[in-house]
């Protein structure tokens, strides 16, 4: 399809490509008008084929919604390192992409519209700011298989010198802890991730382990209370680390564990409250009040991908309805 940039309606597709599925949204003038999920095929060819299929499917629904409109840009969030150049993705192990792959260029060639590729946590930070209507510096803290944050500072994504900004999951947390896959000992993500809950509180009945744990704790199970509070304390450390390094106004809890909802927020705020009670310094910072939940439905990442596409397409102009302009940084690669 050939996008019509002169179209009065701004139509953009956002894709959040995960290890098992693609979550795609169709945005018209900044509002989600359609969404769908697609199974992911692995490897570079599989990811290109999956993304093309997803864009075609969403574009196909556009005709009935906004006759005559065409998709003008596509944004893609991927769990991996996005390198300078043509939207090149590397180390996306969950997608079966290890060697650098020019995903953005290949997709742009297949789709005939500008394609912007960005790290999945970065697009989630953009999406969270937009969906929750938040201004000010923001960290999107994903509590999933691992723990890491996307950072939106002064309206711009902060990726860092080597793309490691926000990698709080590998901050040392327990000097006597087990070895982490990264090679260090006692990393924070061994305590603050969904994987940590799976290990400490295996679900007996198919209910996600975090939901099972928080329900058992609410029912007064003393072991569950202990595991929950230890988990919440580790998440509090991630929040405190982010706040004391870049002083973000908002820390949005996302990732699979955030589906627990309000009980997670309460537990993390309580853990931060204990720290504030013990430290007048922390109390003045109001850490607990900065934490909030990602909206349910995990839509923030594909919405953020769509917003990144607008910024990438209009590089330098800013998206208008996003949290603010992204810089023309080399890791947001837009190719036509
Ligand atoms: Zn580690």
PDB file of N, CA, C and O in Angstrom, residues 10 130 135 307 310-311 314 317-326:
ATOM      1  N   UNK A  10      -4.900  11.340   9.681  1.00  0.00           N
ATOM      2  CA  UNK A  10      -3.582  10.798   9.981  1.00  0.00           C
ATOM      3  C   UNK A  10      -3.739   9.342  10.418  1.00  0.00           C
ATOM      4  O   UNK A  10      -4.259   9.073  11.498  1.00  0.00           O
ATOM      5  N   UNK A 130       1.040   8.899  26.718  1.00  0.00           N
ATOM      6  CA  UNK A 130      -0.101   9.300  25.891  1.00  0.00           C
ATOM      7  C   UNK A 130      -1.416   8.776  26.466  1.00  0.00           C
ATOM      8  O   UNK A 130      -2.379   9.541  26.645  1.00  0.00           O
ATOM      9  N   UNK A 135       2.208  14.325  31.731  1.00  0.00           N
ATOM     10  CA  UNK A 135       3.306  15.171  31.293  1.00  0.00           C
ATOM     11  C   UNK A 135       4.413  15.015  32.327  1.00  0.00           C
ATOM     12  O   UNK A 135       4.208  14.442  33.381  1.00  0.00           O
ATOM     13  N   UNK A 307       2.948   6.111  17.769  1.00  0.00           N
ATOM     14  CA  UNK A 307       3.407   7.486  18.000  1.00  0.00           C
ATOM     15  C   UNK A 307       4.852   7.666  17.549  1.00  0.00           C
ATOM     16  O   UNK A 307       5.213   8.696  16.966  1.00  0.00           O
ATOM     17  N   UNK A 310       4.980   8.300  13.903  1.00  0.00           N
ATOM     18  CA  UNK A 310       4.676   9.681  13.506  1.00  0.00           C
ATOM     19  C   UNK A 310       5.890  10.571  13.706  1.00  0.00           C
ATOM     20  O   UNK A 310       6.214  11.404  12.860  1.00  0.00           O
ATOM     21  N   UNK A 311       6.562  10.366  14.843  1.00  0.00           N
ATOM     22  CA  UNK A 311       7.746  11.183  15.121  1.00  0.00           C
ATOM     23  C   UNK A 311       8.832  10.879  14.106  1.00  0.00           C
ATOM     24  O   UNK A 311       9.483  11.780  13.573  1.00  0.00           O
ATOM     25  N   UNK A 314       7.916  12.365  10.695  1.00  0.00           N
ATOM     26  CA  UNK A 314       7.978  13.826  10.670  1.00  0.00           C
ATOM     27  C   UNK A 314       9.192  14.311  11.449  1.00  0.00           C
ATOM     28  O   UNK A 314       9.103  15.284  12.176  1.00  0.00           O
ATOM     29  N   UNK A 317       9.633  17.542  13.581  1.00  0.00           N
ATOM     30  CA  UNK A 317       8.415  18.331  13.755  1.00  0.00           C
ATOM     31  C   UNK A 317       7.698  17.994  15.055  1.00  0.00           C
ATOM     32  O   UNK A 317       7.023  18.839  15.630  1.00  0.00           O
ATOM     33  N   UNK A 318       7.831  16.780  15.519  1.00  0.00           N
ATOM     34  CA  UNK A 318       7.149  16.392  16.755  1.00  0.00           C
ATOM     35  C   UNK A 318       5.764  15.899  16.444  1.00  0.00           C
ATOM     36  O   UNK A 318       5.139  16.273  15.467  1.00  0.00           O
ATOM     37  N   UNK A 319       5.244  15.023  17.297  1.00  0.00           N
ATOM     38  CA  UNK A 319       4.017  14.311  17.013  1.00  0.00           C
ATOM     39  C   UNK A 319       2.749  15.084  17.353  1.00  0.00           C
ATOM     40  O   UNK A 319       1.679  14.687  16.953  1.00  0.00           O
ATOM     41  N   UNK A 320       2.856  16.184  18.071  1.00  0.00           N
ATOM     42  CA  UNK A 320       1.653  16.930  18.394  1.00  0.00           C
ATOM     43  C   UNK A 320       0.870  16.340  19.545  1.00  0.00           C
ATOM     44  O   UNK A 320       0.617  17.014  20.515  1.00  0.00           O
ATOM     45  N   UNK A 321       0.517  15.062  19.463  1.00  0.00           N
ATOM     46  CA  UNK A 321      -0.277  14.480  20.532  1.00  0.00           C
ATOM     47  C   UNK A 321       0.499  13.452  21.342  1.00  0.00           C
ATOM     48  O   UNK A 321      -0.071  12.750  22.145  1.00  0.00           O
ATOM     49  N   UNK A 322       1.775  13.344  21.138  1.00  0.00           N
ATOM     50  CA  UNK A 322       2.584  12.488  22.005  1.00  0.00           C
ATOM     51  C   UNK A 322       3.113  13.336  23.145  1.00  0.00           C
ATOM     52  O   UNK A 322       2.794  14.517  23.251  1.00  0.00           O
ATOM     53  N   UNK A 323       3.919  12.723  23.989  1.00  0.00           N
ATOM     54  CA  UNK A 323       4.413  13.450  25.147  1.00  0.00           C
ATOM     55  C   UNK A 323       5.387  14.545  24.749  1.00  0.00           C
ATOM     56  O   UNK A 323       5.650  15.443  25.513  1.00  0.00           O
ATOM     57  N   UNK A 324       5.879  14.508  23.545  1.00  0.00           N
ATOM     58  CA  UNK A 324       6.820  15.520  23.119  1.00  0.00           C
ATOM     59  C   UNK A 324       7.693  14.966  22.016  1.00  0.00           C
ATOM     60  O   UNK A 324       7.626  13.792  21.711  1.00  0.00           O
ATOM     61  N   UNK A 325       8.499  15.825  21.402  1.00  0.00           N
ATOM     62  CA  UNK A 325       9.283  15.367  20.265  1.00  0.00           C
ATOM     63  C   UNK A 325      10.396  14.424  20.673  1.00  0.00           C
ATOM     64  O   UNK A 325      11.020  14.606  21.718  1.00  0.00           O
ATOM     65  N   UNK A 326      10.641  13.442  19.846  1.00  0.00           N
ATOM     66  CA  UNK A 326      11.820  12.609  20.003  1.00  0.00           C
ATOM     67  C   UNK A 326      12.941  13.275  19.261  1.00  0.00           C
ATOM     68  O   UNK A 326      12.732  13.965  18.282  1.00  0.00           O
TER      69      UNK A 326
END
